[in-house]
PDB file of C-alpha atoms in Angstrom:
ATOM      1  CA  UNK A 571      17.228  -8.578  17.453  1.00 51.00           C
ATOM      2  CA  UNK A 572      14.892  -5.863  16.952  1.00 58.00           C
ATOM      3  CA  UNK A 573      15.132  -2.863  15.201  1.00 63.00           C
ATOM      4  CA  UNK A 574      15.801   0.712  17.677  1.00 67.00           C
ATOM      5  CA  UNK A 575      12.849   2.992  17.756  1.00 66.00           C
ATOM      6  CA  UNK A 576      13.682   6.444  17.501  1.00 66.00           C
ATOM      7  CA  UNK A 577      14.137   8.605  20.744  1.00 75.00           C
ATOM      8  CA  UNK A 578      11.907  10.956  21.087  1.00 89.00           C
ATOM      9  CA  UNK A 579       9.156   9.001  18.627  1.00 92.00           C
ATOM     10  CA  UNK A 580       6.032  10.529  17.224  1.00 93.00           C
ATOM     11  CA  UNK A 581       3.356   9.075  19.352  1.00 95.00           C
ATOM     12  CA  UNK A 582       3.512  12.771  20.838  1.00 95.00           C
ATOM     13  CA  UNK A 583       1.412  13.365  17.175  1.00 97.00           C
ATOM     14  CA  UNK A 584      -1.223  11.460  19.481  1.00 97.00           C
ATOM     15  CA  UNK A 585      -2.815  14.906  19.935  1.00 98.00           C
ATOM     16  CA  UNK A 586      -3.444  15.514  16.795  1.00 98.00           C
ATOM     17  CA  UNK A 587      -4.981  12.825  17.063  1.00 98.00           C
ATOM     18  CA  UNK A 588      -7.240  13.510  19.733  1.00 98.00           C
ATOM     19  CA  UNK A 589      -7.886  16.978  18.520  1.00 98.00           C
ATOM     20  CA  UNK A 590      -9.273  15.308  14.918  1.00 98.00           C
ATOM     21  CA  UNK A 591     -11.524  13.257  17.512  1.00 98.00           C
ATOM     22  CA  UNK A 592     -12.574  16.548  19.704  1.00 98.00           C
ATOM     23  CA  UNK A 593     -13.691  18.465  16.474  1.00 98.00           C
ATOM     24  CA  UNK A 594     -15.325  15.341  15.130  1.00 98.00           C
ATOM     25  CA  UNK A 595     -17.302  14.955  17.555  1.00 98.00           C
ATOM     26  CA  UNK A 596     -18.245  18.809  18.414  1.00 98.00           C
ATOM     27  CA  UNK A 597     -19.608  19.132  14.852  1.00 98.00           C
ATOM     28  CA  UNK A 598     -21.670  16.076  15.186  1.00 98.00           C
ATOM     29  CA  UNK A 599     -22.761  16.672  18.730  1.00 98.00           C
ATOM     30  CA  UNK A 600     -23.940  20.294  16.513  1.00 97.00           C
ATOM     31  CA  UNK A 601     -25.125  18.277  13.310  1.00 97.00           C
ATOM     32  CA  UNK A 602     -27.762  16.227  15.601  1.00 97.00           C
ATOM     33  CA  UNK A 603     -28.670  18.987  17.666  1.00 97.00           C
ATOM     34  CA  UNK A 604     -29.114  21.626  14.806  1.00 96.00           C
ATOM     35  CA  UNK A 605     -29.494  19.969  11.367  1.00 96.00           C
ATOM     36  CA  UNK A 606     -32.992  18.233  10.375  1.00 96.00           C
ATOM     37  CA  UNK A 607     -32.523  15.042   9.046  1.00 94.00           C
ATOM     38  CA  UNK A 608     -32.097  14.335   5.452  1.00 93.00           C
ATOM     39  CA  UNK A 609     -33.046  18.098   4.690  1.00 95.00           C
ATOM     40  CA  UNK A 610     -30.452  19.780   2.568  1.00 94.00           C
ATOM     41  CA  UNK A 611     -29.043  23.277   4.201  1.00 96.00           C
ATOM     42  CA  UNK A 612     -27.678  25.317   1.331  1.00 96.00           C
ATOM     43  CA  UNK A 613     -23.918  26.613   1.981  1.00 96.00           C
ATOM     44  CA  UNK A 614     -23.073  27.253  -1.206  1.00 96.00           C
ATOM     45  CA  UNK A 615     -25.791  26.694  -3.907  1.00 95.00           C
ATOM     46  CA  UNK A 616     -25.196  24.522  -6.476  1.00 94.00           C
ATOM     47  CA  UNK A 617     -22.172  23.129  -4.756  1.00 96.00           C
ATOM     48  CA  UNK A 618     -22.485  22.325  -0.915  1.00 97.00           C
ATOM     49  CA  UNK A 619     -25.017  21.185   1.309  1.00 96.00           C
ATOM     50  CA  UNK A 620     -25.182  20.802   5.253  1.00 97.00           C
ATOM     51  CA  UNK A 621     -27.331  17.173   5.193  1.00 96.00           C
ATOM     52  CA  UNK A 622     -27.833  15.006   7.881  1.00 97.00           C
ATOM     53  CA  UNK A 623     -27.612  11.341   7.408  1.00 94.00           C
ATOM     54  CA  UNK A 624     -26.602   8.574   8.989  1.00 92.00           C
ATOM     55  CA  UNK A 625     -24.158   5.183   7.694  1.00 86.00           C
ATOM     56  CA  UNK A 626     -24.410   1.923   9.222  1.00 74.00           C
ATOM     57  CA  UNK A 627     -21.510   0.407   6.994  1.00 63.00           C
ATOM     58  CA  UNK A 628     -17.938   1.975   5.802  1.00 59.00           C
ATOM     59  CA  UNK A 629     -17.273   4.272   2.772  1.00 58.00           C
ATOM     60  CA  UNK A 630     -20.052   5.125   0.147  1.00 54.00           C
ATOM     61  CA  UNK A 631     -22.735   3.370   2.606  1.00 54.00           C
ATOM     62  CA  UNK A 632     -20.149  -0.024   1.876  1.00 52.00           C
ATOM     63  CA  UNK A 633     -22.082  -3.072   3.409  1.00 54.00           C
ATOM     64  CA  UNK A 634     -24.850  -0.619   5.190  1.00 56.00           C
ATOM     65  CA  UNK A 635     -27.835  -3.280   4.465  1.00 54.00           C
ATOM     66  CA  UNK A 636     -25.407  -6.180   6.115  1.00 50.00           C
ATOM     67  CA  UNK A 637     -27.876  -6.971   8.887  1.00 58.00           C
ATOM     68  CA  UNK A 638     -25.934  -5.220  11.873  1.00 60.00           C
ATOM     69  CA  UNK A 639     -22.891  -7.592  12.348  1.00 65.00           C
ATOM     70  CA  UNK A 640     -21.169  -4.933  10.257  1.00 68.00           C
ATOM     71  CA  UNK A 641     -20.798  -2.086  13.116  1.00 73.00           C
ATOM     72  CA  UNK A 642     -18.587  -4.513  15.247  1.00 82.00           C
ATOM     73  CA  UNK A 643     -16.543  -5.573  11.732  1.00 83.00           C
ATOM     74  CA  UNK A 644     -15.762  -1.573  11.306  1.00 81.00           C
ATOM     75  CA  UNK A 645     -14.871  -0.903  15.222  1.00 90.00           C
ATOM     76  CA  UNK A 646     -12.466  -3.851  15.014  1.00 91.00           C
ATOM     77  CA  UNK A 647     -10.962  -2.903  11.664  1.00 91.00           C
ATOM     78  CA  UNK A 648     -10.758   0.621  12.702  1.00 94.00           C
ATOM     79  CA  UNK A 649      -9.456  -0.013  16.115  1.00 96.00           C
ATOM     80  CA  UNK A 650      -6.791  -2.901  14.855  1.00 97.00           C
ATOM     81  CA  UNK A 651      -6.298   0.049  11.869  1.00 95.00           C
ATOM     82  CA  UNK A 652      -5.584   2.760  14.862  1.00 97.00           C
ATOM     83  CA  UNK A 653      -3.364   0.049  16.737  1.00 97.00           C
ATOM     84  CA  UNK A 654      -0.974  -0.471  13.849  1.00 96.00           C
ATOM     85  CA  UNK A 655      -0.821   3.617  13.079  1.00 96.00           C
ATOM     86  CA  UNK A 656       0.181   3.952  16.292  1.00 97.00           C
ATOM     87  CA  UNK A 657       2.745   1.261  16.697  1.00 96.00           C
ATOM     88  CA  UNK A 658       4.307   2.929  13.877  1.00 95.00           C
ATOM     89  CA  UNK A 659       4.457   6.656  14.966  1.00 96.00           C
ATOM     90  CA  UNK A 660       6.161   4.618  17.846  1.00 95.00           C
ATOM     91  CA  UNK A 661       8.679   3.613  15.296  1.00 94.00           C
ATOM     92  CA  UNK A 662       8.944   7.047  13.471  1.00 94.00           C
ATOM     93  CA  UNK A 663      11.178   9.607  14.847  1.00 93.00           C
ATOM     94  CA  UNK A 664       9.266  12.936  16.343  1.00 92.00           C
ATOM     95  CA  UNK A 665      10.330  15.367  13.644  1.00 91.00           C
ATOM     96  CA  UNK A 666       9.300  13.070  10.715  1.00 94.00           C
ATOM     97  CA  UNK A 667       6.214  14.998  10.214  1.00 94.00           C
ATOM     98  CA  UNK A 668       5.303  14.079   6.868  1.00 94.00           C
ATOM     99  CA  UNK A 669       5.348  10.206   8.083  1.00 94.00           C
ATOM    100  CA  UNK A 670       3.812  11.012  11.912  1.00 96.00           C
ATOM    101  CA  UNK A 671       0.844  13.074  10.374  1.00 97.00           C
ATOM    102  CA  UNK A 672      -0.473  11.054   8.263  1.00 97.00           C
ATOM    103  CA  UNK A 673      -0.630   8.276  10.390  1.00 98.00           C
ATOM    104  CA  UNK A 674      -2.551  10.538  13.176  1.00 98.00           C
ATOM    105  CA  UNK A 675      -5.273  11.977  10.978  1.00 98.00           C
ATOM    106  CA  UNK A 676      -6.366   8.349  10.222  1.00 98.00           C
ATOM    107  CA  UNK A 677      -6.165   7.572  13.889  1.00 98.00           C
ATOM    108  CA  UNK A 678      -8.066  10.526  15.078  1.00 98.00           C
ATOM    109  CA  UNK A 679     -10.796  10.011  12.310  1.00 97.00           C
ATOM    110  CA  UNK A 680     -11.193   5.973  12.046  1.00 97.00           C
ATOM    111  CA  UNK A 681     -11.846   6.414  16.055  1.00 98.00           C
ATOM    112  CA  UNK A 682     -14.195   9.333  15.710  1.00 97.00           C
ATOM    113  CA  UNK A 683     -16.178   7.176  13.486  1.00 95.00           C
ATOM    114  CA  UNK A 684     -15.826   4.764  16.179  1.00 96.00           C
ATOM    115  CA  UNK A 685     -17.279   6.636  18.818  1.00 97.00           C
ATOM    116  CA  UNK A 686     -20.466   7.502  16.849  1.00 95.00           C
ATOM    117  CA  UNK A 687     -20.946   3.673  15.930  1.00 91.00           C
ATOM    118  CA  UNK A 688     -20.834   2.372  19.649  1.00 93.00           C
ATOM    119  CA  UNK A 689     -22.802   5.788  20.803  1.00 95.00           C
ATOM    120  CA  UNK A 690     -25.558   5.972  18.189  1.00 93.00           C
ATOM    121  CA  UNK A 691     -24.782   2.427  15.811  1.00 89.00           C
ATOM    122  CA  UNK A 692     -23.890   4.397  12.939  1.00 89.00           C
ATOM    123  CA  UNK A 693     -21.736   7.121  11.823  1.00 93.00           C
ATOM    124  CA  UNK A 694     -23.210  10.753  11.698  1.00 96.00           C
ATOM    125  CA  UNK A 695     -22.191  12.401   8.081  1.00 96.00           C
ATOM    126  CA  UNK A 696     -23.280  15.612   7.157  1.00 97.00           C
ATOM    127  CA  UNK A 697     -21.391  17.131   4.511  1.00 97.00           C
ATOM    128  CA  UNK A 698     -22.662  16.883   1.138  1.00 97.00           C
ATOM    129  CA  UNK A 699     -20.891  18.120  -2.065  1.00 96.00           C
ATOM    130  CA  UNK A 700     -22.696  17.955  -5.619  1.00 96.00           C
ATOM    131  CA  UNK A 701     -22.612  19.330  -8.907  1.00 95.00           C
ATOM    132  CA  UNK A 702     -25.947  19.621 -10.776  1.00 90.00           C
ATOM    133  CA  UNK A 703     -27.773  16.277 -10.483  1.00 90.00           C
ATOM    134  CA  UNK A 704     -24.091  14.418  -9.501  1.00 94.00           C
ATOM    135  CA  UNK A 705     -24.401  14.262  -5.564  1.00 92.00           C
ATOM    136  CA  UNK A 706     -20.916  12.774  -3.553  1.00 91.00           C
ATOM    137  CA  UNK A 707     -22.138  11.022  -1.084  1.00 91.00           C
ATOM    138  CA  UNK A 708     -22.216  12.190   2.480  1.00 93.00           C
ATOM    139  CA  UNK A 709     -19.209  12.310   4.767  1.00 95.00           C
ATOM    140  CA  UNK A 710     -18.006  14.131   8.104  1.00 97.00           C
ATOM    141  CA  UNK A 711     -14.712  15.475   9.950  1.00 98.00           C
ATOM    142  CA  UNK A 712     -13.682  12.077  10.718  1.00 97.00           C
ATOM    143  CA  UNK A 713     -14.089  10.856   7.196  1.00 96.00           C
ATOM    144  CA  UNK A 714     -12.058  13.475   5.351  1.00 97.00           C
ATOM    145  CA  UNK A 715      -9.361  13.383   8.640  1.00 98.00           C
ATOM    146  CA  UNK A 716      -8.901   9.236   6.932  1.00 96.00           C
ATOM    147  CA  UNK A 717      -8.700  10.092   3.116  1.00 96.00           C
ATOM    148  CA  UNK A 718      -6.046  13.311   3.815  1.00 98.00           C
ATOM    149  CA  UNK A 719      -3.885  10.961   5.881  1.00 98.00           C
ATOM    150  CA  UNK A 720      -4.407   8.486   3.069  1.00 96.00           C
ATOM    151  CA  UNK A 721      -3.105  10.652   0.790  1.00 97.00           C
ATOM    152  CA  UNK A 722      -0.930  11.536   2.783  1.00 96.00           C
ATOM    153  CA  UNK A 723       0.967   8.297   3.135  1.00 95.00           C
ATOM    154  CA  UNK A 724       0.623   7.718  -0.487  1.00 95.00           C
ATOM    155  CA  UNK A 725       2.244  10.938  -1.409  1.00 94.00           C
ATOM    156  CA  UNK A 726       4.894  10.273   1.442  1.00 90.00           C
ATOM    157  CA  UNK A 727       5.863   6.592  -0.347  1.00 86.00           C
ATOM    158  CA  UNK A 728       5.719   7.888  -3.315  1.00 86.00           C
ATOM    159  CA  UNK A 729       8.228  10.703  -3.079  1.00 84.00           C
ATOM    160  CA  UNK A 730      10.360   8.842  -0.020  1.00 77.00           C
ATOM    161  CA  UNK A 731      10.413   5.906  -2.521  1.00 62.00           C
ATOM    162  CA  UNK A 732      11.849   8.243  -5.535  1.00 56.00           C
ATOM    163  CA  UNK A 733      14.297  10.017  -2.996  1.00 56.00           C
ATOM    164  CA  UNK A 734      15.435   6.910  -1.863  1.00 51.00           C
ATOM    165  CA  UNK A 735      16.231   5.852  -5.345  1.00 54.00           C
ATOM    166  CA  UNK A 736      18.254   8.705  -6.855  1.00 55.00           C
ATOM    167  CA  UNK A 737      19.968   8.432  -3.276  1.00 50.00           C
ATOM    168  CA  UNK A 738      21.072   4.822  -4.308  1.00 51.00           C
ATOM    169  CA  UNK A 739      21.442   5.908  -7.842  1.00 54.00           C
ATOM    170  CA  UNK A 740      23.682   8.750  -6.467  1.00 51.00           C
ATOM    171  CA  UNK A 741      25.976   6.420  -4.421  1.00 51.00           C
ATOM    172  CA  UNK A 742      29.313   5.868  -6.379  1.00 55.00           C
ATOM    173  CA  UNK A 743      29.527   2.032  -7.223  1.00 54.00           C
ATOM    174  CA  UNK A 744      32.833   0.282  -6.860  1.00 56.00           C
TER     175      UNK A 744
END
């Protein structure tokens, strides 16, 4: 027998989705019509840089040099990622925001990554942080929308987990 899903569920948080995807892509569609390539635009000196670049493999340029088999590994993962988000906002009641969120930022941003690495073979980042010589590297919209909702669900286990435990810890024993 299988567990009830909540009625309403959270897969209304599907816009949020799509709205992490919309902005994603706006700024990129202005990054490649706007920003020269690899040509730092000062934002604020000595900190942030507009810079156009582009990623053929996953965080921190992870397996860019792989030969090209790579772009399909990431669209799978991310889509497969995206699939099992979504199957669980399905399971998470609508007003569970700090669970629904989460979940929809990494949606929205693993498939605006998506997009740009079936429309262009790579991803599109453009953001660049440093400090002094230290550079971070490169990232965009869709990026950051992934390590908030990360965070996100980290932060969400963590303090569920302890809530759940003085909860139990609460509960008179007989």
């Amino acid at each position: 027998m299988s567990a009830a899903r909540p009625h309403p569920n959270a897969l209304v948080w599907l816009l949020l989705s799509a709205a992490i995807i919309g902005l994603d892509q706006w700024s990129k569609a202005w990054v490649l019509s706007s920003l020269p390539e690899f040509q730092p635009v000062v934002v604020i000196d000595g900190f942030w840089n507009w810079y156009r670049t582009y990623n053929t493999g996953a965080a921190f340029s992870f397996l860019s040099d792989a030969g090209g088999w790579q772009k399909y590994f990431f669209t799978a993962l991310a889509i497969a990622i995206s699939g099992l988000m979504a199957w669980w906002l399905r399971g998470t009641a609508r007003g569970n925001w700090k669970a629904a969120v989460p979940y929809a930022l990494i949606i929205g941003g693993a498939l605006g990554n998506v997009i740009d690495r079936q429309v262009h073979g790579h991803v599109v980042d453009f953001i660049q942080w440093y400090v002094g010589s230290y550079t971070w590297p490169a990232f965009n919209i869709a990026d950051s929308a992934i390590v908030v909702g990360a965070i996100g669900i980290a932060l969400t286990g963590l303090f569920d987990g302890r809530s759940a435990k003085k909860a139990d810890n609460a509960t008179p024993k007989p």
